[in-house]
XYZ file of C-alpha atoms in Angstrom:
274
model
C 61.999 -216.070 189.660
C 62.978 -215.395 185.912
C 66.106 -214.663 184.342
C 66.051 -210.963 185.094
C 69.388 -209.890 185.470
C 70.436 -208.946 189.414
C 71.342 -206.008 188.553
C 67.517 -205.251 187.283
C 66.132 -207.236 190.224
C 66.857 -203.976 192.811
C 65.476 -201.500 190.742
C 62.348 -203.563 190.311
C 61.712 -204.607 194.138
C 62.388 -200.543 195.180
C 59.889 -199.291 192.222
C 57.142 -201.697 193.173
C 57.743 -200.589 197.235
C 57.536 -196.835 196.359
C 54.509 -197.675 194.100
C 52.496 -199.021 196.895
C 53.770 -196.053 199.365
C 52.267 -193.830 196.976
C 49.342 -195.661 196.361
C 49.054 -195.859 200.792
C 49.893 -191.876 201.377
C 46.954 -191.190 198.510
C 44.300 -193.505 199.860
C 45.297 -192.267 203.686
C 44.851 -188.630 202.038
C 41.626 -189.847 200.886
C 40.410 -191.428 204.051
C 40.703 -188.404 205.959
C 39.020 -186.181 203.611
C 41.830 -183.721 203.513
C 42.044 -181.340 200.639
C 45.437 -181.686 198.866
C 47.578 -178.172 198.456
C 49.888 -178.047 195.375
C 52.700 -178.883 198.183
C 51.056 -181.731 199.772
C 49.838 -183.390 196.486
C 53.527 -183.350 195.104
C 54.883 -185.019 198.196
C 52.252 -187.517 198.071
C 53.344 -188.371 194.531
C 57.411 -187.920 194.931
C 57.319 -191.716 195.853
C 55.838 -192.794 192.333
C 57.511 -190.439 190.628
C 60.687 -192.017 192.141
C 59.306 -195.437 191.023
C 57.890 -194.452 187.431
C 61.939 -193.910 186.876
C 62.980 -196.808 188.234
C 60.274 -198.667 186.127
C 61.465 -196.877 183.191
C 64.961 -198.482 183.815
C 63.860 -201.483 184.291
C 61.397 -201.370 181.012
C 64.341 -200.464 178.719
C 67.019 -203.292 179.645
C 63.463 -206.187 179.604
C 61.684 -204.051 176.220
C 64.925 -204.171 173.879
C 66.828 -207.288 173.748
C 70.029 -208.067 172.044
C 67.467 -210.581 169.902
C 64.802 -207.562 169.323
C 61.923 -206.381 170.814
C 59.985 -208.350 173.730
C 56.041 -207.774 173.176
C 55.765 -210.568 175.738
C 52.615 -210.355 177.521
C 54.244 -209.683 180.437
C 56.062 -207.392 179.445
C 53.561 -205.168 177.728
C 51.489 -205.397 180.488
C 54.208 -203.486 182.540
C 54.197 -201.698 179.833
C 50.606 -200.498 179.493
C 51.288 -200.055 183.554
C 54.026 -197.560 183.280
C 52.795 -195.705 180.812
C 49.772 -195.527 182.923
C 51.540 -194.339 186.345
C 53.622 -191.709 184.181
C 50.784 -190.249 182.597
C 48.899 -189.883 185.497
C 51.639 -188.844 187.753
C 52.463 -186.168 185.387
C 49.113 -184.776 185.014
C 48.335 -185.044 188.941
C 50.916 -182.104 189.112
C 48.584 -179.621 187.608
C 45.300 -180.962 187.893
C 43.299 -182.860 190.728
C 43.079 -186.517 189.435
C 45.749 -188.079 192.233
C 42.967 -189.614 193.407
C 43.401 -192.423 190.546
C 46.725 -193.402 192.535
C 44.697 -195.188 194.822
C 44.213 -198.038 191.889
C 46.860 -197.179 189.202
C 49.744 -196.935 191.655
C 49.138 -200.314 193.010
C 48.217 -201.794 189.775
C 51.534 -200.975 188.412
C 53.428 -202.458 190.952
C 51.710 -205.973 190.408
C 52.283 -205.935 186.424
C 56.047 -205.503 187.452
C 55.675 -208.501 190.248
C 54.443 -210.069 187.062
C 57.203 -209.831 184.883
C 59.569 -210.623 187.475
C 57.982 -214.029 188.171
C 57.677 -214.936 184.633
C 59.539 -216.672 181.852
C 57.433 -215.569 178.913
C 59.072 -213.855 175.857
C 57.666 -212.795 172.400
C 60.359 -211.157 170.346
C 59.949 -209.416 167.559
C 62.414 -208.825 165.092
C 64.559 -206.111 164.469
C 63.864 -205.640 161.143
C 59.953 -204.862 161.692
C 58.552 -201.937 159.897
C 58.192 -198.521 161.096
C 55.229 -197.879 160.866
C 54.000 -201.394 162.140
C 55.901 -200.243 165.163
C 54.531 -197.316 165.177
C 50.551 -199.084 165.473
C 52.468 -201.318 168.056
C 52.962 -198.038 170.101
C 50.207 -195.856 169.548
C 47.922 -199.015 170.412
C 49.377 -199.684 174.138
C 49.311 -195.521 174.523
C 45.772 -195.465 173.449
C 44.921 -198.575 176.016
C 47.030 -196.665 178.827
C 44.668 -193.635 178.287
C 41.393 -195.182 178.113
C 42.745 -197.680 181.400
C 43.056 -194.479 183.426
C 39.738 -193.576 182.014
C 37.993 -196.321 183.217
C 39.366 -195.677 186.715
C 38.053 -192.307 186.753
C 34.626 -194.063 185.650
C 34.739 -195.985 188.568
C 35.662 -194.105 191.258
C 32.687 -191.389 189.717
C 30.246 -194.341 189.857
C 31.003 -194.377 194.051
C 31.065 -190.716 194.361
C 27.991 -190.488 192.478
C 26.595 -193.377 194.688
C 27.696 -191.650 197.675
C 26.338 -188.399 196.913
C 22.608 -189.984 196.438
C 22.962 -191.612 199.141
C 23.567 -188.556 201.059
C 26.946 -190.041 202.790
C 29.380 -187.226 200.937
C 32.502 -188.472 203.750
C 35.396 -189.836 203.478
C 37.145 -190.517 200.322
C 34.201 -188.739 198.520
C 35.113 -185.257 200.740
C 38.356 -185.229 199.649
C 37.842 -186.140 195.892
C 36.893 -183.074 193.218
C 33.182 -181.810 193.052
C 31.160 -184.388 191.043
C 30.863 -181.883 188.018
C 34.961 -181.578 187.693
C 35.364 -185.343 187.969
C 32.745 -185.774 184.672
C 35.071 -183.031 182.659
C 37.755 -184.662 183.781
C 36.712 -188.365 182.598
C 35.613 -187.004 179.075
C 38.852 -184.914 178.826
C 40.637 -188.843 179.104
C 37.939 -190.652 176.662
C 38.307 -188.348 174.130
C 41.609 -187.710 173.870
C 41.838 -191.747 174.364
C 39.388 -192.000 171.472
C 41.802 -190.040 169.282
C 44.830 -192.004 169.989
C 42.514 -195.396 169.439
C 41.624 -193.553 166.076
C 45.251 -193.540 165.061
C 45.719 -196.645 166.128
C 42.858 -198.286 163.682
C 43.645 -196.619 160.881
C 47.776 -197.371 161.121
C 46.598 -200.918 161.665
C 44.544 -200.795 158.700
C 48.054 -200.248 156.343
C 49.241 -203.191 157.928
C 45.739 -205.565 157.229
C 47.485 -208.368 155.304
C 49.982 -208.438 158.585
C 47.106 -208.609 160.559
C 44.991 -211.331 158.759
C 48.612 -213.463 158.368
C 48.887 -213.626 162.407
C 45.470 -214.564 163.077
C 43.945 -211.445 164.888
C 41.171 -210.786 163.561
C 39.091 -210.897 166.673
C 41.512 -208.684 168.223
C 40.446 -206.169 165.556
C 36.929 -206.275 165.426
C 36.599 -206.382 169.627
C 38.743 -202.908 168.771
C 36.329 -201.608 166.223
C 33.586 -202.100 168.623
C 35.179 -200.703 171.327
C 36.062 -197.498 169.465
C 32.261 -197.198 167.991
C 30.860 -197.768 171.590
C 33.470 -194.660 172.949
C 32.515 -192.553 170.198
C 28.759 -193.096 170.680
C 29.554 -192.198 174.251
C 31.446 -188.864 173.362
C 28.360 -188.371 170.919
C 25.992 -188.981 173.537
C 27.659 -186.291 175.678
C 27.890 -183.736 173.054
C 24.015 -184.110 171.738
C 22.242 -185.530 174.892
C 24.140 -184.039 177.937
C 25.018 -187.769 178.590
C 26.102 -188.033 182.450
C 26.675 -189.782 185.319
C 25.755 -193.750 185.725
C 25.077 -193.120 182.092
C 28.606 -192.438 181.042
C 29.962 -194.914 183.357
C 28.388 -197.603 181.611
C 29.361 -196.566 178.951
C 33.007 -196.231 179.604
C 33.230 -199.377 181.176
C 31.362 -201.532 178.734
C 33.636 -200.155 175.760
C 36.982 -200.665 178.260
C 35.871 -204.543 178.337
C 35.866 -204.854 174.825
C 39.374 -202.684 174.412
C 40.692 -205.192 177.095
C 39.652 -208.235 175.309
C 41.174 -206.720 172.121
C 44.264 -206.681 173.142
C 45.337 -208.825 176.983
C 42.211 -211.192 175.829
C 43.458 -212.213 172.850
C 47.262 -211.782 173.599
C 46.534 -214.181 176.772
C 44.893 -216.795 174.996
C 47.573 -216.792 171.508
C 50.543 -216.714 174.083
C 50.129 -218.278 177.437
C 47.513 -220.694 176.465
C 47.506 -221.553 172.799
C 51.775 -221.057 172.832
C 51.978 -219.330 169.461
């Protein structure tokens, strides 16, 4: 176990529980094929909701440090998995996408697990730029977004499977008709793909920054990631693009958004030690 102050160590243990009792009341929902009312679906997700905050505590105390800011990778993994769980538990109220629970829930809950096991630190001064911080943020929203994208890719590619098959039980009874889940999975690339957009271009004011700490290859592998989600979007928009199509798609740019950022930050941090 790390440093992590006791006092943190509570909060953390109780948001990772209630993030895999969500995660286990959605995927029992799931297994019986029972449609979710407004009233069930929100006490399914009062247990991550619960968590998110508790995460959120814990995220502000490990984030800002009386030295500056920790962009450990540890810690922005948590990151990147909070921001997840909150956007997706806050969208689950009004619309039908709960269903991504079942892997963002429990995913969350190991990135904490993660941070509490390990020593790793990157801290950034206090003194960085605004608007470098402000690439710093927009880029972990933009990978948040496109991560619960690519969830909604995959659990399409089994309903889709399913549905050929001619085996619609189960978890595919109780998830939205195939047609809603598509809308639903552009809706997240493209307002993803926006965000990315941002991202780039604040980056590019900052190239000289960039070239000085040696991530390059983290830029390019986000280049091509943002051309392969906006051929996608185009794809949809001139060629009806659909289905295992789009999957592909999504997932093939996703890799290359991962390796961007966790790739490279893996490699510079925990294995090169810079």
């Amino acid at each position: 176990m790390n440093s992590l102050a006791l006092n943190l160590l509570l909060p953390a243990l109780a948001a990772i529980l209630l993030y895999l009792l969500a995660g286990a009341l959605l995927w029992r929902r799931l297994v019986s094929g029972t449609p979710a009312t407004p009233a069930t679906r929100l006490r399914l997700l009062a247990p991550g909701l619960i968590a998110v905050v508790l995460h959120g505590v814990l995220l502000w105390q490990v984030l800002f440090t009386p030295s500056g800011v920790d962009v450990g990778f540890y810690t922005i993994f948590t990151l990147v998995g909070w921001l997840a769980a909150l956007l997706l538990l806050l969208s689950a109220l009004s619309r039908p996408v709960e269903s991504l629970g079942i892997v963002v829930l429990p995913f969350t809950a190991i990135t904490i697990l993660l941070r509490l096991l390990s020593d790793e630190h990157n801290i950034l001064s206090r003194d960085l730029a605004t608007g470098l911080e402000f690439h710093i943020l927009v880029s972990i929203l933009a990978y948040s977004l496109l991560s619960i994208a690519v969830v909604q890719a995959i659990l399409l590619y089994f309903q889709d499977a399913h549905l050929h098959n001619k085996q619609p039980g189960g978890i595919v009874r109780a998830l939205p008709p195939l047609e809603t889940m598509e809308t639903m999975l552009f809706q997240m690339i493209g307002l993803g793909f926006i965000v990315l957009s941002v991202s780039l271009f604040s980056g590019g004011l900052y190239l000289e920054d960039i070239l000085a700490q040696h991530l390059v290859h983290k830029t390019v592998l986000s280049i091509i990631a943002w051309i392969l989600f906006g051929i996608l979007l185009w794809g949809r928009v001139q060629f009806g693009w659909r289905g295992r199509v789009a999957i592909r798609w999504t997932i093939a740019a996703f890799i290359a958004l991962m390796l961007a950022y966790f790739g490279s930050k893996f490699v510079i941090e925990l294995v090169l030690h810079r």
